[in-house]
Amino acid sequence: MQKQETLSKNQKIILDLIEKSDQPLKAYSILFDVKKKGINAPLQVYRALDKLVEIGKIHKIESRNAFIACKNSKCQIAKATVFSICESCEDVTEIHDHKLSEHLKDFKDNKGMKYNKYNLEFFGLCKKCV
Amino acid sequence: MQKQETLSKNQKIILDLIEKSDQPLKAYSILFDVKKKGINAPLQVYRALDKLVEIGKIHKIESRNAFIACKNSKCQIAKATVFSICESCEDVTEIHDHKLSEHLKDFKDNKGMKYNKYNLEFFGLCKKCV
DNA sequence: TTGTTAATTGTTATAATATAACATCATGTA
DNA sequence: TACATGATGTTATATTATAACAATTAACAA
């Protein structure tokens, strides 16, 4: 079997749900919501999430254990993610800043490490919560 | 009671352990190790970890749910952390790069968000694992 | 069209990570 | 003293994530 071009049934159900939300969803809240569609077990959710992260359709917000859809068509692989997170209302926004990306992409440490991925999370207060 | 200048007993025990390791430790592995010192419950560990993170003595590696000592004397508060993580051997190194810090410190999005903290994790293969 | 392989699904159980709730103790200070 | 605060200890539980196994499905080559 070749690399799938289309998503599987469970993957579609779960991606749909995440895309409808503009905020990150947690795995067990997703599970709760998709029970009516016949997805009954955590593992079914986590498997779909893993795949969706792998192909860049969603990203994991590591500090929150939550998953958000990627709205950037260019971002086909979850290689380089930047988020801002409001510590008061928990609003999360994906950031696409060319200059910042360039700096991060080109970053080299002094240990000869070869990077293929990074994740950056900014924390603070959004406009509403200041 | 004033803000503590010195660490409490449990905080010391747990900081000592983390400082002796050059790699991140997980909460329950810490718990296992400090049982001989009379710390018996997860909550005792998590409380100490929370405090140590708060005062900048240790950092949490969010993508790994693990805790590492901060070796940088300047880094008294866990406001700005950068790590490199080898996806093969899981080696973690804290990065202090002046130029990068400057870019991150000064970063402004276009939404008027006020940042007070960030966490950046680079993933790749270290020299040994390439 | 059959056999092979890999991806996906479904299921039960369990592991790993983290917090709630409550009681107690120690210490600094009004 | 008595009050507030921070730390501790304890039991129970919540939350997040994976192991292990069986069955099914889709793509492709012989």
Short mmCIF file of C-alpha atoms (C1' of nucleotides) in Angstrom, two decimals:
data_model
loop_
_atom_site.label_atom_id
_atom_site.label_comp_id
_atom_site.label_asym_id
_atom_site.label_seq_id
_atom_site.Cartn_x
_atom_site.Cartn_y
_atom_site.Cartn_z
CA MET A 1 0.00 0.00 0.00
CA GLN A 2 1.32 3.41 -0.95
CA LYS A 3 1.37 6.46 1.20
CA GLN A 4 -2.23 7.49 1.64
CA GLU A 5 -3.39 10.55 -0.22
CA THR A 6 -6.77 10.65 1.41
CA LEU A 7 -7.61 10.45 5.04
CA SER A 8 -9.27 7.44 6.57
CA LYS A 9 -12.73 7.57 8.09
CA ASN A 10 -11.65 8.19 11.66
CA GLN A 11 -8.99 10.63 10.60
CA LYS A 12 -11.59 12.64 8.66
CA ILE A 13 -14.07 12.69 11.52
CA ILE A 14 -11.46 13.92 13.93
CA LEU A 15 -9.89 16.45 11.58
CA ASP A 16 -13.34 17.87 10.81
CA LEU A 17 -14.00 18.39 14.47
CA ILE A 18 -10.65 20.04 15.11
CA GLU A 19 -11.01 22.28 12.07
CA LYS A 20 -14.39 23.48 13.25
CA SER A 21 -12.82 24.73 16.43
CA ASP A 22 -10.57 27.74 16.30
CA GLN A 23 -9.08 26.71 19.60
CA PRO A 24 -7.11 23.63 20.57
CA LEU A 25 -9.06 20.56 21.64
CA LYS A 26 -7.96 17.92 24.11
CA ALA A 27 -7.94 14.27 23.20
CA TYR A 28 -10.62 13.22 25.65
CA SER A 29 -12.88 16.10 24.73
CA ILE A 30 -12.51 14.99 21.13
CA LEU A 31 -13.36 11.45 22.20
CA PHE A 32 -16.48 12.68 23.94
CA ASP A 33 -17.59 14.56 20.82
CA VAL A 34 -16.99 11.74 18.36
CA LYS A 35 -18.69 9.00 20.37
CA LYS A 36 -21.87 9.71 18.43
CA LYS A 37 -19.93 8.91 15.27
CA GLY A 38 -18.93 5.52 16.56
CA ILE A 39 -15.47 6.23 17.87
CA ASN A 40 -15.43 4.71 21.31
CA ALA A 41 -11.91 4.36 22.59
CA PRO A 42 -9.05 6.76 23.41
CA LEU A 43 -6.69 4.82 21.20
CA GLN A 44 -8.82 5.45 18.16
CA VAL A 45 -8.54 9.15 18.83
CA TYR A 46 -4.83 9.12 19.57
CA ARG A 47 -4.08 7.12 16.45
CA ALA A 48 -5.90 9.61 14.27
CA LEU A 49 -4.24 12.50 16.07
CA ASP A 50 -0.79 10.99 15.57
CA LYS A 51 -1.39 10.64 11.88
CA LEU A 52 -2.83 14.12 11.49
CA VAL A 53 0.14 15.61 13.33
CA GLU A 54 2.51 13.58 11.17
CA ILE A 55 1.06 14.90 7.94
CA GLY A 56 0.85 18.44 9.27
CA LYS A 57 -2.93 18.85 9.29
CA ILE A 58 -2.92 19.60 12.99
CA HIS A 59 -0.35 20.60 15.57
CA LYS A 60 0.03 19.64 19.16
CA ILE A 61 0.30 22.44 21.68
CA GLU A 62 2.80 20.71 23.92
CA SER A 63 2.37 22.86 26.98
CA ARG A 64 -1.38 22.26 26.92
CA ASN A 65 -1.66 18.70 25.64
CA ALA A 66 -4.09 19.92 23.04
CA PHE A 67 -4.46 19.85 19.29
CA ILE A 68 -5.22 22.64 16.86
CA ALA A 69 -5.80 22.66 13.12
CA CYS A 70 -3.15 24.13 10.89
CA LYS A 71 -4.67 26.84 8.74
CA ASN A 72 -1.56 27.49 6.76
CA SER A 73 -1.68 25.71 3.45
CA LYS A 74 2.09 25.94 3.14
CA CYS A 75 2.58 24.16 6.41
CA GLN A 76 2.19 20.65 5.14
CA ILE A 77 4.50 19.14 7.66
CA ALA A 78 4.65 19.90 11.32
CA LYS A 79 8.28 20.88 11.14
CA ALA A 80 8.21 24.39 12.31
CA THR A 81 5.51 25.67 14.58
CA VAL A 82 5.10 28.88 16.51
CA PHE A 83 2.18 29.64 18.78
CA SER A 84 1.11 32.40 21.08
CA ILE A 85 -0.80 31.37 24.15
CA CYS A 86 -2.74 33.67 26.45
CA GLU A 87 -2.18 32.52 30.00
CA SER A 88 -5.43 34.04 31.12
CA CYS A 89 -8.05 32.97 28.56
CA GLU A 90 -5.94 30.21 27.02
CA ASP A 91 -6.50 31.57 23.53
CA VAL A 92 -4.00 30.03 21.14
CA THR A 93 -2.93 31.46 17.80
CA GLU A 94 -0.54 30.03 15.28
CA ILE A 95 2.07 32.54 14.24
CA HIS A 96 3.58 32.81 10.80
CA ASP A 97 6.32 35.36 10.83
CA HIS A 98 8.72 35.21 7.97
CA LYS A 99 11.62 36.91 9.69
CA LEU A 100 11.29 34.79 12.78
CA SER A 101 11.03 31.62 10.72
CA GLU A 102 14.21 32.51 8.89
CA HIS A 103 16.10 32.93 12.12
CA LEU A 104 14.82 29.68 13.53
CA LYS A 105 15.31 27.72 10.35
CA ASP A 106 18.90 28.82 10.11
CA PHE A 107 19.75 28.38 13.74
CA LYS A 108 22.87 26.36 14.43
CA ASP A 109 24.14 25.48 17.83
CA ASN A 110 27.80 24.87 18.50
CA LYS A 111 27.42 21.14 19.00
CA GLY A 112 26.92 20.03 15.44
CA MET A 113 23.36 19.03 15.98
CA LYS A 114 21.21 18.64 12.90
CA TYR A 115 17.72 20.02 13.38
CA ASN A 116 14.74 19.01 11.37
CA LYS A 117 11.99 20.49 13.49
CA TYR A 118 11.21 23.03 16.15
CA ASN A 119 8.33 24.16 18.29
CA LEU A 120 8.07 27.59 19.85
CA GLU A 121 5.40 28.68 22.30
CA PHE A 122 5.04 32.28 23.45
CA PHE A 123 3.11 32.94 26.64
CA GLY A 124 1.54 36.14 27.77
CA LEU A 125 -1.69 38.07 27.88
CA CYS A 126 -3.76 38.76 24.83
CA LYS A 127 -5.32 42.13 24.07
CA LYS A 128 -8.56 41.27 25.81
CA CYS A 129 -6.91 39.97 28.96
CA VAL A 130 -4.29 42.66 29.53
CA MET B 1 5.64 34.52 56.38
CA GLN B 2 7.95 36.15 53.88
CA LYS B 3 8.86 34.91 50.48
CA GLN B 4 11.25 32.06 51.06
CA GLU B 5 14.88 32.71 50.34
CA THR B 6 15.95 29.18 50.99
CA LEU B 7 14.47 26.03 49.65
CA SER B 8 12.43 23.74 51.82
CA LYS B 9 13.50 20.21 52.66
CA ASN B 10 11.63 18.48 49.88
CA GLN B 11 12.55 21.14 47.36
CA LYS B 12 16.24 20.67 48.23
CA ILE B 13 16.09 16.91 47.97
CA ILE B 14 14.47 17.07 44.56
CA LEU B 15 16.64 19.87 43.21
CA ASP B 16 19.75 17.97 44.30
CA LEU B 17 18.62 14.93 42.42
CA ILE B 18 17.82 16.86 39.26
CA GLU B 19 21.09 18.76 39.42
CA LYS B 20 23.05 15.54 39.65
CA SER B 21 21.57 14.41 36.37
CA ASP B 22 22.65 16.11 33.20
CA GLN B 23 19.54 14.84 31.50
CA PRO B 24 15.87 15.53 32.21
CA LEU B 25 14.14 13.40 34.81
CA LYS B 26 10.49 12.43 34.87
CA ALA B 27 8.33 13.06 37.90
CA TYR B 28 7.72 9.43 38.73
CA SER B 29 11.35 8.48 38.28
CA ILE B 30 12.17 11.28 40.71
CA LEU B 31 9.55 9.90 43.07
CA PHE B 32 11.11 6.47 42.88
CA ASP B 33 14.53 7.89 43.69
CA VAL B 34 13.47 10.02 46.63
CA LYS B 35 11.39 7.39 48.39
CA LYS B 36 14.43 6.51 50.44
CA LYS B 37 14.45 10.09 51.66
CA GLY B 38 10.92 9.88 52.89
CA ILE B 39 9.03 11.42 50.00
CA ASN B 40 6.24 9.00 49.30
CA ALA B 41 3.58 10.60 47.15
CA PRO B 42 3.46 12.08 43.64
CA LEU B 43 2.01 15.30 44.95
CA GLN B 44 5.02 15.93 47.11
CA VAL B 45 7.18 15.68 44.02
CA TYR B 46 4.93 17.80 41.83
CA ARG B 47 4.69 20.50 44.46
CA ALA B 48 8.44 20.77 44.69
CA LEU B 49 8.78 20.69 40.91
CA ASP B 50 6.23 23.49 40.52
CA LYS B 51 8.11 25.65 42.95
CA LEU B 52 11.50 24.91 41.38
CA VAL B 53 10.16 25.74 37.94
CA GLU B 54 8.62 28.93 39.29
CA ILE B 55 11.90 30.17 40.72
CA GLY B 56 13.85 29.12 37.64
CA LYS B 57 16.01 26.43 39.22
CA ILE B 58 14.70 23.84 36.81
CA HIS B 59 12.84 23.84 33.51
CA LYS B 60 10.17 21.58 32.18
CA ILE B 61 10.78 20.00 28.79
CA GLU B 62 7.19 20.21 27.64
CA SER B 63 7.41 17.75 24.79
CA ARG B 64 8.88 15.14 27.12
CA ASN B 65 7.14 15.84 30.41
CA ALA B 66 10.50 15.92 32.06
CA PHE B 67 12.50 18.31 34.21
CA ILE B 68 16.08 19.50 33.86
CA ALA B 69 18.24 21.72 36.01
CA CYS B 70 19.08 25.16 34.77
CA LYS B 71 22.83 25.61 34.71
CA ASN B 72 22.71 29.22 33.72
CA SER B 73 23.16 31.45 36.74
CA LYS B 74 21.58 34.34 34.86
CA CYS B 75 18.44 32.37 34.21
CA GLN B 76 16.77 32.99 37.52
CA ILE B 77 13.30 32.82 36.14
CA ALA B 78 11.97 30.35 33.65
CA LYS B 79 10.96 33.09 31.26
CA ALA B 80 12.90 32.21 28.22
CA THR B 81 14.02 28.71 27.51
CA VAL B 82 15.55 27.08 24.48
CA PHE B 83 16.41 23.41 24.24
CA SER B 84 17.76 21.04 21.68
CA ILE B 85 16.44 17.50 21.80
CA CYS B 86 17.88 14.52 19.98
CA GLU B 87 15.02 12.42 18.72
CA SER B 88 17.16 9.32 18.70
CA CYS B 89 18.98 9.26 22.05
CA GLU B 90 16.74 11.84 23.72
CA ASP B 91 19.73 13.89 24.80
CA VAL B 92 18.59 17.35 25.86
CA THR B 93 20.73 20.47 26.01
CA GLU B 94 19.78 23.93 27.10
CA ILE B 95 20.80 26.52 24.55
CA HIS B 96 21.95 30.02 25.34
CA ASP B 97 22.39 31.94 22.16
CA HIS B 98 22.52 35.67 22.50
CA LYS B 99 21.41 36.51 18.98
CA LEU B 100 18.52 34.09 19.10
CA SER B 101 17.44 35.37 22.51
CA GLU B 102 17.40 38.89 21.21
CA HIS B 103 15.15 37.96 18.33
CA LEU B 104 12.77 36.07 20.56
CA LYS B 105 12.75 38.67 23.30
CA ASP B 106 11.86 41.38 20.84
CA PHE B 107 9.30 39.43 18.90
CA LYS B 108 5.97 41.14 18.42
CA ASP B 109 3.00 39.63 16.71
CA ASN B 110 0.42 41.77 14.97
CA LYS B 111 -2.28 41.16 17.54
CA GLY B 112 -1.06 43.29 20.36
CA MET B 113 -0.25 40.38 22.58
CA LYS B 114 2.05 41.03 25.49
CA TYR B 115 4.54 38.22 26.01
CA ASN B 116 6.30 37.51 29.23
CA LYS B 117 7.67 34.07 28.48
CA TYR B 118 8.54 31.64 25.74
CA ASN B 119 9.69 28.10 25.30
CA LEU B 120 11.48 26.83 22.22
CA GLU B 121 12.38 23.22 21.54
CA PHE B 122 14.54 22.17 18.61
CA PHE B 123 14.38 18.55 17.48
CA GLY B 124 16.88 16.64 15.43
CA LEU B 125 19.78 14.27 15.63
CA CYS B 126 22.83 14.95 17.72
CA LYS B 127 26.36 14.37 16.51
CA LYS B 128 26.47 10.84 17.85
CA CYS B 129 23.18 9.80 16.34
CA VAL B 130 23.52 11.28 12.85
"C1'" DT C 1 -7.49 -13.14 -8.72
"C1'" DT C 2 -4.80 -14.39 -5.33
"C1'" DG C 3 -1.31 -13.65 -2.17
"C1'" DT C 4 1.34 -10.13 0.17
"C1'" DT C 5 2.08 -6.08 2.59
"C1'" DA C 6 0.89 -2.07 5.08
"C1'" DA C 7 -2.55 0.95 6.94
"C1'" DT C 8 -6.48 1.12 9.58
"C1'" DT C 9 -9.91 -0.36 12.79
"C1'" DG C 10 -11.88 -2.16 17.06
"C1'" DT C 11 -11.41 -3.69 21.83
"C1'" DT C 12 -9.86 -4.42 26.60
"C1'" DA C 13 -6.77 -3.35 29.79
"C1'" DT C 14 -3.27 -0.67 31.81
"C1'" DA C 15 0.56 2.72 32.15
"C1'" DA C 16 2.07 7.33 32.89
"C1'" DT C 17 1.24 11.99 34.17
"C1'" DA C 18 -0.97 15.19 37.22
"C1'" DT C 19 -4.34 17.25 40.59
"C1'" DA C 20 -8.30 17.60 44.30
"C1'" DA C 21 -9.40 17.74 48.90
"C1'" DC C 22 -8.43 17.72 53.49
"C1'" DA C 23 -5.71 17.65 57.82
"C1'" DT C 24 -1.52 19.09 60.11
"C1'" DC C 25 2.58 21.57 61.29
"C1'" DA C 26 5.97 25.44 61.38
"C1'" DT C 27 7.09 30.11 61.26
"C1'" DG C 28 6.79 35.10 60.91
"C1'" DT C 29 4.20 38.98 62.39
"C1'" DA C 30 0.11 42.01 63.90
"C1'" DT D 1 -1.96 35.21 71.58
"C1'" DA D 2 -4.00 34.59 67.24
"C1'" DC D 3 -3.65 35.04 62.60
"C1'" DA D 4 -1.78 34.34 57.95
"C1'" DT D 5 1.17 31.88 54.98
"C1'" DG D 6 3.84 28.24 53.16
"C1'" DA D 7 5.11 23.66 53.50
"C1'" DT D 8 4.06 18.86 54.54
"C1'" DG D 9 1.67 14.35 54.54
"C1'" DT D 10 -2.01 11.35 52.96
"C1'" DT D 11 -5.72 9.17 50.33
"C1'" DA D 12 -8.11 9.19 46.43
"C1'" DT D 13 -8.95 10.38 41.82
"C1'" DA D 14 -8.56 12.80 37.34
"C1'" DT D 15 -6.24 13.24 33.05
"C1'" DT D 16 -3.30 11.87 29.35
"C1'" DA D 17 -1.45 8.17 26.67
"C1'" DT D 18 0.02 3.41 25.25
"C1'" DA D 19 0.40 -1.98 25.10
"C1'" DA D 20 -1.21 -6.01 23.16
"C1'" DC D 21 -3.98 -8.54 20.25
"C1'" DA D 22 -7.45 -9.66 16.62
"C1'" DA D 23 -9.85 -8.38 12.57
"C1'" DT D 24 -10.58 -5.66 8.38
"C1'" DT D 25 -9.46 -2.98 4.33
"C1'" DA D 26 -6.89 -1.06 0.38
"C1'" DA D 27 -3.07 -1.08 -2.99
"C1'" DC D 28 -0.29 -3.62 -5.69
"C1'" DA D 29 2.44 -7.34 -7.83
"C1'" DA D 30 2.83 -12.07 -9.33
#
